C-alpha cells in the first residue's frame, strides 16, 4: 500500500516481556529484531534504586512479520558514543531502556 520508499519506525520500551513470550511469537513466524532474548543474553530493564526488589532480567522486544516489512536498522538507547547507561536513562526518561527499529514495507 505505501510501497518500499516509506519508512516505519518503532520505538518500544517498558514492556517487561519474558523469554517465553519471544518463543511464542516465533512459532507464528514473527521475527524478533533483537535475538538477544535467550536465557544467556538479555536486554535489561534497569532499576537504579537498590531498595527496589526488581532485578535486571526483564526483556523488551520488537516483533515483526518478515513477509510484510523488511528490517532496515535497529538500535538500543544506551548504545550511544561516549555515553553511559545513566545518560541514556536521563535522556529517554524511563526506568526501562528503549529499543528501536526502522522498517520498509515490502512491495
Coordinates of N, CA and C in Angstrom, one line a residue:
X1 N 0.8 -1.2 0.0 CA 0.0 0.0 0.0 C 0.9 1.3 0.0
X2 N 1.9 1.3 0.9 CA 2.7 2.5 0.9 C 4.0 2.4 0.1
X3 N 4.3 1.2 -0.4 CA 5.5 1.0 -1.2 C 6.7 0.9 -0.4
X4 N 7.9 0.6 -1.0 CA 9.1 0.4 -0.4 C 9.8 1.7 0.0
X5 N 9.4 2.8 -0.4 CA 10.1 4.1 -0.1 C 9.6 4.7 1.2
X6 N 8.5 4.1 1.8 CA 8.0 4.6 3.1 C 8.6 3.9 4.2
X7 N 9.1 4.7 5.2 CA 9.8 4.1 6.3 C 8.9 4.0 7.5
X8 N 9.0 3.0 8.3 CA 8.2 2.8 9.5 C 9.2 2.7 10.7
X9 N 9.1 3.5 11.7 CA 9.9 3.5 12.9 C 9.1 3.0 14.1
X10 N 9.7 2.1 14.8 CA 9.0 1.6 16.0 C 10.0 1.9 17.2
X11 N 9.5 2.5 18.2 CA 10.3 2.7 19.5 C 9.5 2.0 20.5
X12 N 10.2 1.1 21.3 CA 9.5 0.3 22.3 C 10.3 0.4 23.6
X13 N 9.5 0.2 24.7 CA 10.2 0.1 26.0 C 9.1 -0.2 27.0
X14 N 9.6 -0.5 28.2 CA 8.7 -0.7 29.4 C 7.7 -1.8 29.2
X15 N 8.1 -2.9 28.5 CA 7.1 -3.9 28.2 C 7.3 -5.1 29.1
X16 N 8.4 -5.3 29.7 CA 8.7 -6.4 30.6 C 8.3 -7.8 30.0
X17 N 8.7 -8.0 28.8 CA 8.4 -9.3 28.2 C 9.4 -10.3 28.7
X18 N 9.0 -11.5 28.8 CA 9.9 -12.6 29.2 C 10.3 -13.5 28.0
X19 N 11.3 -14.3 28.2 CA 11.8 -15.0 27.0 C 10.8 -16.0 26.4
X20 N 9.9 -16.6 27.2 CA 8.9 -17.5 26.7 C 7.9 -16.8 25.8
X21 N 7.7 -15.5 26.0 CA 6.8 -14.7 25.1 C 7.5 -14.5 23.7
X22 N 8.8 -14.4 23.7 CA 9.5 -14.3 22.5 C 9.3 -15.6 21.7
X23 N 9.5 -16.7 22.3 CA 9.3 -18.0 21.7 C 7.9 -18.2 21.1
X24 N 6.9 -17.7 21.8 CA 5.5 -17.9 21.3 C 5.3 -17.1 20.0
X25 N 5.9 -15.9 19.9 CA 5.8 -15.2 18.6 C 6.5 -15.9 17.5
X26 N 7.7 -16.4 17.8 CA 8.4 -17.1 16.7 C 7.7 -18.3 16.2
X27 N 6.9 -19.0 17.0 CA 6.1 -20.1 16.5 C 5.1 -19.6 15.4
X28 N 4.7 -18.4 15.4 CA 3.8 -17.8 14.4 C 4.6 -17.1 13.3
X29 N 5.8 -17.4 13.1 CA 6.7 -16.9 12.0 C 7.0 -15.4 12.2
X30 N 6.8 -14.8 13.3 CA 7.3 -13.5 13.5 C 8.7 -13.5 13.9
X31 N 9.4 -12.5 13.6 CA 10.9 -12.4 14.0 C 11.0 -11.4 15.1
X32 N 12.1 -11.6 15.9 CA 12.4 -10.7 17.0 C 13.6 -9.8 16.4
X33 N 13.5 -8.5 16.5 CA 14.5 -7.6 16.0 C 15.8 -7.9 16.8
X34 N 15.7 -8.1 18.1 CA 16.8 -8.4 18.9 C 16.8 -9.8 19.4
X35 N 17.6 -10.6 18.7 CA 17.6 -12.1 19.1 C 18.6 -12.3 20.3
X36 N 18.6 -11.3 21.2 CA 19.4 -11.4 22.4 C 18.5 -12.0 23.5
X37 N 17.3 -12.3 23.1 CA 16.2 -12.6 24.1 C 16.3 -14.1 24.5
X38 N 17.5 -14.6 24.7 CA 17.6 -16.0 25.1 C 18.0 -16.0 26.6
X39 N 18.2 -17.2 27.1 CA 18.5 -17.3 28.5 C 19.9 -16.9 28.9
X40 N 20.7 -16.7 27.9 CA 22.1 -16.3 28.2 C 22.3 -14.8 28.0
X41 N 21.7 -14.2 27.1 CA 21.9 -12.7 26.8 C 20.5 -12.1 26.9
X42 N 20.4 -11.0 27.6 CA 19.1 -10.3 27.8 C 19.3 -8.8 27.6
X43 N 18.3 -8.2 27.1 CA 18.2 -6.7 27.1 C 17.7 -6.3 28.4
X44 N 18.4 -5.6 29.2 CA 18.0 -5.5 30.6 C 16.9 -4.4 30.8
X45 N 16.2 -4.5 31.9 CA 15.4 -3.5 32.5 C 16.2 -3.0 33.7
X46 N 16.5 -1.7 33.7 CA 17.4 -1.1 34.7 C 16.7 -0.5 35.9
X47 N 17.0 -0.9 37.1 CA 16.4 -0.4 38.3 C 17.5 0.2 39.1
X48 N 17.6 1.6 39.1 CA 18.7 2.2 39.8 C 18.6 2.2 41.3
X49 N 17.4 2.0 41.8 CA 17.2 2.1 43.3 C 17.5 0.7 43.9
X50 N 18.6 0.6 44.8 CA 18.9 -0.7 45.4 C 17.8 -1.2 46.3
X51 N 17.0 -0.3 46.8 CA 15.9 -0.7 47.7 C 14.8 -1.5 46.9
X52 N 14.8 -1.3 45.6 CA 13.8 -2.0 44.8 C 14.1 -3.4 44.6
X53 N 13.1 -4.3 44.8 CA 13.4 -5.7 44.8 C 13.5 -6.3 43.4
X54 N 13.2 -5.4 42.4 CA 13.3 -5.9 41.0 C 14.7 -6.2 40.6
X55 N 14.9 -6.9 39.5 CA 16.3 -7.2 39.0 C 16.3 -6.9 37.6
X56 N 17.5 -6.9 37.0 CA 17.7 -6.5 35.6 C 17.6 -7.7 34.7
X57 N 16.5 -8.4 34.7 CA 16.3 -9.6 33.8 C 15.1 -9.5 32.9
X58 N 14.3 -8.4 32.9 CA 13.2 -8.3 32.0 C 13.7 -8.0 30.6
X59 N 13.0 -8.4 29.6 CA 13.4 -8.3 28.2 C 12.4 -7.4 27.5
X60 N 12.9 -6.5 26.7 CA 12.0 -5.8 25.8 C 12.2 -6.3 24.4
X61 N 11.1 -6.4 23.6 CA 11.1 -7.0 22.3 C 10.5 -6.1 21.3
X62 N 10.9 -6.2 20.0 CA 10.1 -5.7 18.9 C 10.0 -6.9 17.9
X63 N 8.7 -7.3 17.7 CA 8.5 -8.4 16.8 C 7.9 -7.8 15.5
X64 N 8.2 -8.5 14.4 CA 7.7 -8.1 13.1 C 7.4 -9.3 12.2
X65 N 6.6 -9.1 11.2 CA 6.3 -10.1 10.2 C 7.2 -9.9 9.0
X66 N 8.2 -10.7 8.8 CA 9.1 -10.5 7.7 C 8.5 -10.6 6.3
X67 N 7.2 -11.1 6.2 CA 6.5 -11.2 4.9 C 5.9 -9.9 4.6
X68 N 5.7 -9.0 5.5 CA 5.1 -7.7 5.3 C 6.0 -6.5 5.3
X69 N 7.1 -6.6 6.2 CA 8.0 -5.5 6.3 C 9.4 -6.0 6.3
X70 N 10.4 -5.2 5.9 CA 11.8 -5.6 5.9 C 12.5 -4.7 6.9
X71 N 13.3 -5.4 7.8 CA 14.1 -4.7 8.8 C 15.2 -3.9 8.1
X72 N 15.4 -2.6 8.4 CA 16.5 -1.8 7.8 C 17.6 -1.6 8.8
X73 N 17.3 -1.2 10.0 CA 18.3 -1.0 11.1 C 17.6 -1.0 12.4
X74 N 18.4 -1.2 13.4 CA 17.8 -1.2 14.8 C 18.9 -0.7 15.8
X75 N 18.5 -0.4 17.0 CA 19.5 0.0 18.0 C 18.9 0.0 19.4
X76 N 19.7 0.4 20.3 CA 19.3 0.5 21.7 C 19.7 1.9 22.2
X77 N 18.9 2.4 23.1 CA 19.1 3.8 23.5 C 20.4 3.9 24.3
X78 N 20.9 2.9 24.9 CA 22.1 3.0 25.7 C 23.4 2.8 24.8
X79 N 23.2 2.5 23.5 CA 24.3 2.3 22.6 C 24.7 3.7 22.0
X80 N 25.1 4.6 22.8 CA 25.5 5.9 22.3 C 26.9 6.2 22.6
X81 N 27.6 6.8 21.6 CA 29.0 7.0 21.8 C 29.3 8.0 23.0
X82 N 30.3 7.7 23.8 CA 30.7 8.5 24.9 C 29.6 8.7 25.9
X83 N 28.6 7.8 25.9 CA 27.5 8.0 26.9 C 27.5 6.8 27.8
X84 N 26.8 7.0 29.0 CA 26.7 6.0 30.0 C 25.2 5.5 30.0
X85 N 25.0 4.5 30.7 CA 23.6 4.0 30.9 C 22.8 5.0 31.6
X86 N 23.4 5.7 32.6 CA 22.7 6.8 33.3 C 22.3 7.9 32.4
X87 N 23.2 8.3 31.5 CA 23.0 9.3 30.5 C 21.8 8.9 29.6
X88 N 21.7 7.7 29.2 CA 20.6 7.2 28.3 C 19.3 7.3 29.1
X89 N 19.3 6.9 30.3 CA 18.1 6.9 31.1 C 17.6 8.3 31.4
X90 N 18.5 9.2 31.6 CA 18.2 10.6 31.8 C 17.6 11.2 30.5
X91 N 18.2 10.9 29.4 CA 17.7 11.4 28.1 C 16.4 10.8 27.7
X92 N 16.1 9.5 27.9 CA 14.9 8.9 27.5 C 13.8 8.9 28.6
X93 N 14.2 9.2 29.8 CA 13.2 9.4 30.9 C 12.4 8.1 31.3
X94 N 13.1 7.0 31.4 CA 12.4 5.8 31.8 C 13.3 4.9 32.7
X95 N 12.7 4.1 33.5 CA 13.5 3.1 34.2 C 13.8 1.9 33.3
X96 N 13.2 1.9 32.1 CA 13.5 0.9 31.1 C 14.3 1.5 30.0
X97 N 15.0 0.6 29.4 CA 15.9 1.0 28.3 C 15.2 0.9 27.0
X98 N 15.1 2.0 26.2 CA 14.4 1.9 25.0 C 15.2 1.2 23.9
X99 N 14.4 0.6 23.0 CA 15.0 -0.1 21.8 C 14.2 0.5 20.6
X100 N 14.8 0.4 19.4 CA 14.1 1.0 18.3 C 14.4 0.2 17.0
X101 N 13.6 0.3 16.0 CA 13.9 -0.4 14.7 C 13.2 0.4 13.6
X102 N 13.8 0.4 12.4 CA 13.3 1.0 11.2 C 13.0 -0.1 10.2
X103 N 11.8 0.0 9.6 CA 11.4 -1.0 8.6 C 11.0 -0.3 7.3
X104 N 11.0 -1.0 6.2 CA 10.3 -0.6 5.0 C 9.3 -1.7 4.7
X105 N 8.2 -1.2 4.1 CA 7.1 -2.2 3.6 C 7.6 -2.9 2.4
X106 N 7.3 -4.2 2.3 CA 7.6 -5.0 1.1 C 6.6 -4.5 0.0
X107 N 7.1 -4.5 -1.3 CA 6.3 -4.1 -2.4 C 5.1 -5.1 -2.6

